[in-house]
Coordinates of C-alpha atoms and ligand atoms in Angstrom, one line a residue:
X1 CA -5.2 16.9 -27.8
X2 CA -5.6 20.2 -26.3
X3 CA -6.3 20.8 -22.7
X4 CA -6.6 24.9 -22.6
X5 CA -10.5 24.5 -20.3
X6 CA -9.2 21.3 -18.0
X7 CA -7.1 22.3 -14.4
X8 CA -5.5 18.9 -14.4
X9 CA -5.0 17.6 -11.1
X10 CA -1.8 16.6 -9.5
X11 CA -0.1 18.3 -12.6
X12 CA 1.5 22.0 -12.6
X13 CA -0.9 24.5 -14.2
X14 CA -0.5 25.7 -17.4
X15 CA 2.3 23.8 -18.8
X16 CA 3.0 24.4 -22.3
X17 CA 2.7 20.6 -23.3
X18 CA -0.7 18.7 -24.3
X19 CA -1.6 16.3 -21.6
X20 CA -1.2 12.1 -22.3
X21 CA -4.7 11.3 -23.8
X22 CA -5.8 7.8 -23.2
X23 CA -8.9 6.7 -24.7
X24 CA -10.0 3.3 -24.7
X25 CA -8.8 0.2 -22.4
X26 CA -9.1 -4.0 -22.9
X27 CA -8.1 -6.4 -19.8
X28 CA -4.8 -5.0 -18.7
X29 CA -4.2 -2.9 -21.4
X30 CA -5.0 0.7 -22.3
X31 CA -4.7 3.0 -25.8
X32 CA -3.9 6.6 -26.2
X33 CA -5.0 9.2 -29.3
X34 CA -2.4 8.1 -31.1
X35 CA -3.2 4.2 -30.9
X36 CA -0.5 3.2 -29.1
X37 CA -1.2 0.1 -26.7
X38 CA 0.2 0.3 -23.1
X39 CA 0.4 -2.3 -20.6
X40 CA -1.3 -0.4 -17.5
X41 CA 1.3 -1.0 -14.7
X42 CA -0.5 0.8 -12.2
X43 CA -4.5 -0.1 -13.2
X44 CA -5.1 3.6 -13.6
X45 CA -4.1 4.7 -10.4
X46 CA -3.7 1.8 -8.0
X47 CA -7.5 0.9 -8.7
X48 CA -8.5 -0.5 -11.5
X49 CA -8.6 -4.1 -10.0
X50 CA -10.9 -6.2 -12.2
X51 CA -9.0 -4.7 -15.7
X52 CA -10.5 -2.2 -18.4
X53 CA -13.4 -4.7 -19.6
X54 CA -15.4 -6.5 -16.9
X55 CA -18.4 -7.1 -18.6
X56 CA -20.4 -7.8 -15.4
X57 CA -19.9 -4.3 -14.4
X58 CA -21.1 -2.6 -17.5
X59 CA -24.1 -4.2 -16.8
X60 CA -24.4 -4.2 -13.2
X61 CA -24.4 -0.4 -14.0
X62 CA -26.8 -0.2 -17.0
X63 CA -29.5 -2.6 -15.1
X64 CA -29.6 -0.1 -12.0
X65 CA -29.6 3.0 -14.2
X66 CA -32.7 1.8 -15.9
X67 CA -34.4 0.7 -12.1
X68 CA -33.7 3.4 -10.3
X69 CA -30.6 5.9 -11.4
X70 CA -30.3 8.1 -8.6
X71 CA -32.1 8.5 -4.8
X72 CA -30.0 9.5 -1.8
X73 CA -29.3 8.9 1.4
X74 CA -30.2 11.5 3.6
X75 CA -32.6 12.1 6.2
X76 CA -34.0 8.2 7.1
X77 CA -34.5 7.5 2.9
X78 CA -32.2 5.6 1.2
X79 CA -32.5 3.0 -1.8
X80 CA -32.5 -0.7 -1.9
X81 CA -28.5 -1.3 -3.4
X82 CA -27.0 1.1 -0.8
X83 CA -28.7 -1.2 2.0
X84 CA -27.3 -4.0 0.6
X85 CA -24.1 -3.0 -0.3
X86 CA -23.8 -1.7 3.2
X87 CA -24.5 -5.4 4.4
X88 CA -21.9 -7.2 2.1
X89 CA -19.2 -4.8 3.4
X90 CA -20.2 -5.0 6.9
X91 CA -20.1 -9.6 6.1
X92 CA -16.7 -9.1 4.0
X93 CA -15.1 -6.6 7.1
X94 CA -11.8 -8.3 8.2
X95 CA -12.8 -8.0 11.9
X96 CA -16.6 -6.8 13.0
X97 CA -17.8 -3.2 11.9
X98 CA -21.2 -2.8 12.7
X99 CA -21.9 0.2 10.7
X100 CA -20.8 1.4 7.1
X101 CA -20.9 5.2 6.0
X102 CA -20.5 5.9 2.1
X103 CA -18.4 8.3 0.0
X104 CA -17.3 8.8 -3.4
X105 CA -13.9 9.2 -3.1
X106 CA -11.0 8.0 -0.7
X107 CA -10.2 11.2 0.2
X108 CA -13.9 12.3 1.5
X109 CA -13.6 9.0 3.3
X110 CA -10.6 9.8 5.4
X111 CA -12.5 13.0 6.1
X112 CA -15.1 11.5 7.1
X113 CA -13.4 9.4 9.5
X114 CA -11.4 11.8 10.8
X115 CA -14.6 13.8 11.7
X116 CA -16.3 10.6 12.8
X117 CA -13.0 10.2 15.1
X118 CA -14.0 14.3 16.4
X119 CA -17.5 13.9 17.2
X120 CA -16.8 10.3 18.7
X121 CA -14.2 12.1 21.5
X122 CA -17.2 15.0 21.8
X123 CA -20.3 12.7 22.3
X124 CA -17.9 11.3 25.0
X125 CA -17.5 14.8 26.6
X126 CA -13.7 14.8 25.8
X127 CA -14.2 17.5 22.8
X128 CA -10.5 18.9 23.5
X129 CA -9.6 15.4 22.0
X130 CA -8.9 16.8 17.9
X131 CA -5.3 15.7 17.0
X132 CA -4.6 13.5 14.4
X133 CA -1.2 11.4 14.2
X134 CA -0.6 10.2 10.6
X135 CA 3.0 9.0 9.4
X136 CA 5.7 10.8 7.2
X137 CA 4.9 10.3 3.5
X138 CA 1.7 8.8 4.6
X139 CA -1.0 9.6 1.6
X140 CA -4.7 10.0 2.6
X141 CA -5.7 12.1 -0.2
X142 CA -6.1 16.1 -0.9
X143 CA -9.3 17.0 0.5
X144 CA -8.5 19.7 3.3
X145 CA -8.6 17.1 6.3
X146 CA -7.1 14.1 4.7
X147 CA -4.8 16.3 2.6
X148 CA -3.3 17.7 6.3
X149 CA -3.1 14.0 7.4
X150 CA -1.2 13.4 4.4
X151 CA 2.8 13.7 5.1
X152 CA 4.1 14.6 1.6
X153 CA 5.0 17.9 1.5
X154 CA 4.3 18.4 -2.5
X155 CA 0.4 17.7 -1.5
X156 CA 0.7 21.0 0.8
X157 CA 2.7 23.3 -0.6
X158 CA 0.9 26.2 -1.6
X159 CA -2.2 25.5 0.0
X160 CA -1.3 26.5 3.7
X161 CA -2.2 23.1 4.9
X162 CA -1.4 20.9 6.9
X163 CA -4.1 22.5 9.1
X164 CA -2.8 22.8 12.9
X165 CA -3.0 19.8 14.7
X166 CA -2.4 17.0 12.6
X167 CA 1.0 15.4 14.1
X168 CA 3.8 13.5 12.1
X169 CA 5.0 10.4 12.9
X170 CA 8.7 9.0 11.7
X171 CA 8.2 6.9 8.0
X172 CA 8.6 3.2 9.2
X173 CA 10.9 2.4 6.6
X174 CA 13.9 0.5 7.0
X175 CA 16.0 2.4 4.4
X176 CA 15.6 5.5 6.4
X177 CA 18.6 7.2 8.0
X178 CA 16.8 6.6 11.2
X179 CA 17.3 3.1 10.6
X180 CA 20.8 2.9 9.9
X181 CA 22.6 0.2 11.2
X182 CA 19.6 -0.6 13.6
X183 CA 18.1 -4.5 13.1
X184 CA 14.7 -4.1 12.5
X185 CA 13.7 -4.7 16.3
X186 CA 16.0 -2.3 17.2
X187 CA 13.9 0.0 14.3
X188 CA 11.2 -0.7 15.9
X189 CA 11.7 0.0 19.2
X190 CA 13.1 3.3 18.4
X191 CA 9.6 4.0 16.4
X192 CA 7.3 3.6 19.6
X193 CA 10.0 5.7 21.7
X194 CA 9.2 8.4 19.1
X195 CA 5.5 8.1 19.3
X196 CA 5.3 8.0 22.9
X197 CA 7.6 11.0 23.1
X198 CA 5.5 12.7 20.2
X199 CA 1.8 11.7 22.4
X200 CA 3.6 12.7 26.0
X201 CA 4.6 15.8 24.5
X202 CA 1.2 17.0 22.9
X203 CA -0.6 15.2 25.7
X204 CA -2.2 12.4 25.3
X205 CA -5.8 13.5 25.9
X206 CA -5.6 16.2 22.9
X207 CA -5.3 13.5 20.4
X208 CA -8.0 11.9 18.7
X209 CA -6.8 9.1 16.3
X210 CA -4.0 7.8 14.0
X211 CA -4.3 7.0 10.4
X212 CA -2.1 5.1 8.1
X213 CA -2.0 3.0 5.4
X214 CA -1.2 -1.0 6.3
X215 CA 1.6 -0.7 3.8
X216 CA 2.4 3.1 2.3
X217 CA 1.6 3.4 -1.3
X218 CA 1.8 6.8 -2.5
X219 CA 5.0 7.4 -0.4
X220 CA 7.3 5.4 -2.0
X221 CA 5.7 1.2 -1.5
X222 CA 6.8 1.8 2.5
X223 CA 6.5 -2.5 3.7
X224 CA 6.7 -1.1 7.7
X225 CA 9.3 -3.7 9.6
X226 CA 7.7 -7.0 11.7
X227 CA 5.6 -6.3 14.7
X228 CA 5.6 -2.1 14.1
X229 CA 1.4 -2.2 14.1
X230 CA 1.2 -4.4 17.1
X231 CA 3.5 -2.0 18.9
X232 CA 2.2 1.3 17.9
X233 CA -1.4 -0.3 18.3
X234 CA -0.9 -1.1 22.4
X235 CA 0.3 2.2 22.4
X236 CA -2.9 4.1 21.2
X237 CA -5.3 1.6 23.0
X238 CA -3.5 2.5 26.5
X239 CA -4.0 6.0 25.4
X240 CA -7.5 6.1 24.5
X241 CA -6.7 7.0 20.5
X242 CA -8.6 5.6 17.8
X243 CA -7.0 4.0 14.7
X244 CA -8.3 4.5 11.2
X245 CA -7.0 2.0 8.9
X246 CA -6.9 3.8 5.7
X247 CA -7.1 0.6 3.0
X248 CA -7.8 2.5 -0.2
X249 CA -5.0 1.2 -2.1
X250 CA -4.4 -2.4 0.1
X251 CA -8.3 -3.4 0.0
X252 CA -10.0 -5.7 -1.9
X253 CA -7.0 -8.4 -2.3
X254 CA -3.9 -6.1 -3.6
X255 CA -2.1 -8.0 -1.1
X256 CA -3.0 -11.4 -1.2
X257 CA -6.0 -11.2 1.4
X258 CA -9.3 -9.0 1.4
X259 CA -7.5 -6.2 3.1
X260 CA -4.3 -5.4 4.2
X261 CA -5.9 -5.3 8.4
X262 CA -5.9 -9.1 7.7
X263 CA -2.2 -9.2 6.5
X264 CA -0.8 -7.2 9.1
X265 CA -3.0 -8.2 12.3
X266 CA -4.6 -5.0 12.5
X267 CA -7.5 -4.1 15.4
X268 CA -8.7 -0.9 13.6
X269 CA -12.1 1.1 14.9
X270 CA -12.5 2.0 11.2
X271 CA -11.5 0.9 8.1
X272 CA -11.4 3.3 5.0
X273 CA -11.7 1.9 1.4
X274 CA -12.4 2.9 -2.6
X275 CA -10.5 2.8 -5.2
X276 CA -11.0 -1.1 -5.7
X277 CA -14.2 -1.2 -3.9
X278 CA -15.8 -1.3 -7.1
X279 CA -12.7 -1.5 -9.8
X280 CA -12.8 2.1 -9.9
X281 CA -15.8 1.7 -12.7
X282 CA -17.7 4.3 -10.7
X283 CA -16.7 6.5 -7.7
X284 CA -17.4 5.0 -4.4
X285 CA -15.7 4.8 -1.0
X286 CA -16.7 3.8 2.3
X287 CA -15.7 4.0 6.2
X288 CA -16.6 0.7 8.2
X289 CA -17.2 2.0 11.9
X290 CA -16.9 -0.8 14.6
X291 CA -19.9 -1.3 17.2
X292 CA -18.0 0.2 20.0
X293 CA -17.3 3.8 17.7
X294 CA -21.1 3.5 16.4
X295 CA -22.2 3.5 19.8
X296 CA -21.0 6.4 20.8
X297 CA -21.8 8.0 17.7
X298 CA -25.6 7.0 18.3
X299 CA -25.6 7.9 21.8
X300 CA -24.2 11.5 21.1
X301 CA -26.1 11.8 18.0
X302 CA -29.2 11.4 20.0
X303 CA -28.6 13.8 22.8
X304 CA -28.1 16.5 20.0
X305 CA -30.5 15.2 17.6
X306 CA -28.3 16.0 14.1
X307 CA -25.4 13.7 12.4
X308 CA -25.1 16.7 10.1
X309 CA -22.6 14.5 7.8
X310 CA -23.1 13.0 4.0
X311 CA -22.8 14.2 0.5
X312 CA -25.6 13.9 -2.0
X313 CA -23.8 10.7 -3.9
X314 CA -23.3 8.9 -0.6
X315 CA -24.2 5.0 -1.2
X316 CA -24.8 6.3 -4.8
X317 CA -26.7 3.5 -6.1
X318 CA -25.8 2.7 -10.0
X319 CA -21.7 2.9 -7.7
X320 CA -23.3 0.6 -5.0
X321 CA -24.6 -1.6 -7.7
X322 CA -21.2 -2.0 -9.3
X323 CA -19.4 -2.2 -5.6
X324 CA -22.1 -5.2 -5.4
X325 CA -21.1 -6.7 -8.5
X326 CA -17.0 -6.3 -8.0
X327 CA -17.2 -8.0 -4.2
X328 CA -19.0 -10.7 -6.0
X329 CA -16.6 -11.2 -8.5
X330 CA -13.6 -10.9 -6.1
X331 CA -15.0 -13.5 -4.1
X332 CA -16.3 -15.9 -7.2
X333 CA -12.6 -15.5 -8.8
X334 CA -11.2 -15.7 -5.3
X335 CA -9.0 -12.9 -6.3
X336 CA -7.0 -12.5 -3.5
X337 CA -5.8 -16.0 -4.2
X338 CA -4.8 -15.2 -7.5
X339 CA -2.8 -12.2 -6.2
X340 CA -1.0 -15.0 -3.7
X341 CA -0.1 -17.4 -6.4
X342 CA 0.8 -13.9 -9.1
X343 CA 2.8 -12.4 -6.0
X344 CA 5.9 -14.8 -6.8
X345 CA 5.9 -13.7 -10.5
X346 CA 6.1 -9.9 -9.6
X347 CA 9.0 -10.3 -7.2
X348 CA 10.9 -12.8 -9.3
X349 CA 10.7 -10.2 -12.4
X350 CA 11.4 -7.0 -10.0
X351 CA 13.9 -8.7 -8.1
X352 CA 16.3 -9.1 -11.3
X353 CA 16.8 -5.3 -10.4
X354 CA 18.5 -5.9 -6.9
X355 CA 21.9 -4.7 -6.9
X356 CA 21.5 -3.0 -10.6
X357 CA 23.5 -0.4 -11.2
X358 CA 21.6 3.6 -9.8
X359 CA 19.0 1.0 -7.6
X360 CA 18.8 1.5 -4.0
X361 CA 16.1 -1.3 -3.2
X362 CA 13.9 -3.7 -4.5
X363 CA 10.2 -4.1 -2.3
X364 CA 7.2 -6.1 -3.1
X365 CA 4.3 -7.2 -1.5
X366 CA 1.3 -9.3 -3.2
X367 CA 0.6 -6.9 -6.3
X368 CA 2.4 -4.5 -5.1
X369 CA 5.8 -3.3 -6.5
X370 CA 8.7 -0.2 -5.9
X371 CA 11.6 -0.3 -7.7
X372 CA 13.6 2.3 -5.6
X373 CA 16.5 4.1 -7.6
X374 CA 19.8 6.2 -5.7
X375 CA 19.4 9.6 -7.0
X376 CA 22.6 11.4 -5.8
X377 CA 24.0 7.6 -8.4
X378 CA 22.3 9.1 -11.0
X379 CA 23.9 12.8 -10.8
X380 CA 20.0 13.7 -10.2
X381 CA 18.1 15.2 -7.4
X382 CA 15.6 13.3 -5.4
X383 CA 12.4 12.7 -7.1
X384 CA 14.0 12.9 -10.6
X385 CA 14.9 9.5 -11.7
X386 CA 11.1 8.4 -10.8
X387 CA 10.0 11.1 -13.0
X388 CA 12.2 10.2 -15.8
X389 CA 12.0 6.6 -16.1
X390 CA 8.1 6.5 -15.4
X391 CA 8.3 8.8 -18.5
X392 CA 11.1 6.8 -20.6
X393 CA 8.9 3.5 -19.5
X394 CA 5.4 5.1 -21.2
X395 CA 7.6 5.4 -24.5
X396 CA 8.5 1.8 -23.8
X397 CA 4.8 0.6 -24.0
X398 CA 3.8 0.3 -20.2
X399 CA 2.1 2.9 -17.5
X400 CA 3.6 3.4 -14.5
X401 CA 4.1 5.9 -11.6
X402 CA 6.8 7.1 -9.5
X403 CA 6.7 7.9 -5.5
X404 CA 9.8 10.1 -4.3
X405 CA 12.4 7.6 -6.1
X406 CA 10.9 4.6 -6.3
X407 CA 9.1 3.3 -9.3
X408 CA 5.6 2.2 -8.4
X409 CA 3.8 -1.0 -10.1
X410 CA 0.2 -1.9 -9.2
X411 CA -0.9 -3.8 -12.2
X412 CA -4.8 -4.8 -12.0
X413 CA -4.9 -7.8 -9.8
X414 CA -6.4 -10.2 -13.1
X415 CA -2.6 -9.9 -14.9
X416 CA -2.0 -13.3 -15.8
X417 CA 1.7 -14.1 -15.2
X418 CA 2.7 -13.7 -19.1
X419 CA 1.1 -9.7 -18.5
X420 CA 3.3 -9.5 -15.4
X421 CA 6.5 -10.2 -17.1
X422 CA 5.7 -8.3 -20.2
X423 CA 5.1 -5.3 -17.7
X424 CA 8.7 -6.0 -16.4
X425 CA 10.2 -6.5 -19.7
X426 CA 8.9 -3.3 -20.9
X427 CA 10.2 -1.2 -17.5
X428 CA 13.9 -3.3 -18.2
X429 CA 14.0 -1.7 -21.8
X430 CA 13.5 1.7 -20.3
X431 CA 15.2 1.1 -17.6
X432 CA 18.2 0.5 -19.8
X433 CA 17.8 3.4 -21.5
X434 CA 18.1 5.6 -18.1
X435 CA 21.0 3.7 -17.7
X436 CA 22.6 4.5 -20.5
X437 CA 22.1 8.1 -20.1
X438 CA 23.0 8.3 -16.7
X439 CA 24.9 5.1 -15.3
Ligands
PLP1 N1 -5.7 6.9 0.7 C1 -4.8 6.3 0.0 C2 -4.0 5.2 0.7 C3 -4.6 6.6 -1.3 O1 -3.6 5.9 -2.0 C4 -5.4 7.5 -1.9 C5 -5.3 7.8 -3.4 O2 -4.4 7.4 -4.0 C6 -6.4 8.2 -1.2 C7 -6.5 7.9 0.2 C8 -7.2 9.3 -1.8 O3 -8.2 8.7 -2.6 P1 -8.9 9.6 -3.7 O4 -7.9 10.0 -4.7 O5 -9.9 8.7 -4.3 O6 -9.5 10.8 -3.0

């Protein structure tokens, strides 16, 4: 199919080749113009949670587009779903937010909080407060604030971002070179010597807050050692910093629990979610704000009588309505226990690869997967054998994505095990084609 009117995003312009055209999708699986059926190894991208035909949330959708398709959320006027909506995420919060802001995409809600972070330091007269510390290969999205927190260069280049300001921490990952020959205490202790240097450095009273993902996605499936958060989170909280959990991808039970804040013990001020916060049937993010943050954003939002934040499709309400719908299901299906007692399956499949010939490292963690290959092995450059084998593993049947080298799985959290090991099986045949070609 052509695509001569659509800028593709995420794909260089103008490339002489006609894009991958998928067209229809059933449970775990997806089809393309050509009919071929795919196993969808990364449910769409990292968000498709409840599968491709979740009856209850076609019609969740088509019952609030007949009530009431459209009001907004501006100025003290809202509608009925977005209050509600508003209410189960502030119940289903892994620790107390008293307040919840909508979006419509993860991106616009790490904006958001970044901004929320900005006029939180200014209602409390510290307006010289505006750095934000985000990690190495971090990914918030490519909106111009969360796109500077992001640390991939690829998400920059050409853009003249990262905008000034936003600080880069060291990439908890224990493959790093940092890391070499450190135990993962050891790792860790050298991490928080960093960041302490980094905040003494830029002064501790011109940063505002640090973002990061509970586990990395985008960067390569980054599973940060033991006791890293609890460390780098007595280090911000002596220093006044506020800490955005950013749980687009790890929300709504991709890693066994709720949200990833569960899993790793985190005390965030906010939370930042989408993607599965309503399957990713219809645009909608969120950022939960704690009491203490609202607070302050109440009391300065008063004194200068203007919160001049929102978009037009915030707490959208057909996407509120779905968001309703998918929470109720995740808690129905207790999904998150399905992703505990599916976890085993992934890793037992994935783990064949450990010690295969051109693979560095094997990581998983509840639905999550990398399969992490040694470029310089494969006579390649860095990011190549990702890009190959994601491409070798479409022809193979199954959709999957690649983050610097490692090969990404994300399957949609209802995979029954037989889906699971299918997905693997199909990534082995293609994996044994690389090999052949470059083993
Ligand atoms: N944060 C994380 C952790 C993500 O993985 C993504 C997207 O993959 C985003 C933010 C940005 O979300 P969106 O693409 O909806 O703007």
């Amino acid at each position: 199919m052509d695509s001569s009117t659509l800028l593709e995003p995420h794909t260089v312009v103008g490339l002489p080749t006609a894009p991958h055209v998928i067209t229809r999708g059933e449970g775990v699986r997806v089809w393309d113009t050509e009919g071929k059926q795919y196993i969808d190894g990364v449910a769409g991208l990292w968000c498709v949670t409840l599968g491709y035909s979740e009856p209850r949330l076609v019609e969740a959708a088509a019952k609030q587009l007949e009530k009431l398709p459209f009001y907004g959320s501006f100025n003290h006027r809202t509608s009925d779903v977005t209050v509600a909506l508003a209410d189960d995420l502030a119940a289903l919060s892994p620790i107390p937010m008293g307040r919840v802001f909508f979006g419509n995409s993860g991106s616009d809600a790490n904006d958001s909080a970044i901004k929320f972070a900005w006029f939180y330091h200014c209602a409390k007269g510290r307006s010289h407060r505006k750095k934000i510390l985000s990690h190495h290969r971090g990914y918030h999205g490519a909106t111009t604030a969360a796109g500077s927190a992001t640390g991939l260069a690829h998400i920059h280049n050409g853009f003249g971002i990262p905008l000034p300001g936003f600080l880069r921490m060291h990439t908890p990952d224990v493959l790093s070179t940092q890391a070499n020959g450190l135990s993962d205490e050891e790792f860790v202790d050298w991490l928080i010597d960093e960041l302490e240097l980094l905040i003494s450095q830029e002064g501790p009273d011109t940063i505002a807050a640090f973002i990061a993902e509970p586990i990395l996605g985008a960067g390569g499936l980054v599973v940060p050692p033991d006791g890293y958060y609890d460390r780098v989170q007595e280090v911000l909280t002596r220093h006044d910093i506020l800490f955005i959990a950013d749980e687009v991808i790890t929300g709504f039970g991709r890693t066994g629990s709720m949200f990833g804040t569960t899993e790793f013990g985190l005390r965030p001020d906010m939370i930042t979610v989408a993607k599965g916060l309503s399957s990713a049937y219809l645009p909608i993010s969120a950022v939960l704000v704690s009491d203490a943050v609202c607070d302050v954003l109440a009391r300065g939002s008063q004194e200068i009588r203007s919160f001049g934040h929102g978009f037009t499709y915030s707490g959208h309400p057909v996407a509120a309505a779905v968001a309703r719908e998918t929470l109720a299901i995740l808690q129905e299906r207790d999904i998150p226990g399905r992703v505990r007692a599916a976890a085993p399956v992934l890793t037992n499949a994935l783990d064949k690869f450990l010690g295969a010939p051109l693979v560095r490292d094997v990581r998983t963690y509840g639905l999550l997967g990398g399969v992490e290959f040694d470029a310089a092995a494969c006579g390649m450059r860095p990011g190549e054998p990702g890009k190959e084998l994601v491409t070798t593993a479409a022809e193979h049947g199954v959709l999957l994505r690649f983050a610097g080298d490692t090969v990404v799985f994300a399957p949609p959290l209802v995979s029954t095990d037989a889906d699971l090991e299918e997905m693997v099986d199909r990534f082995a045949a293609a994996y044994r084609t690389f090999l052949s070609a470059h083993g």
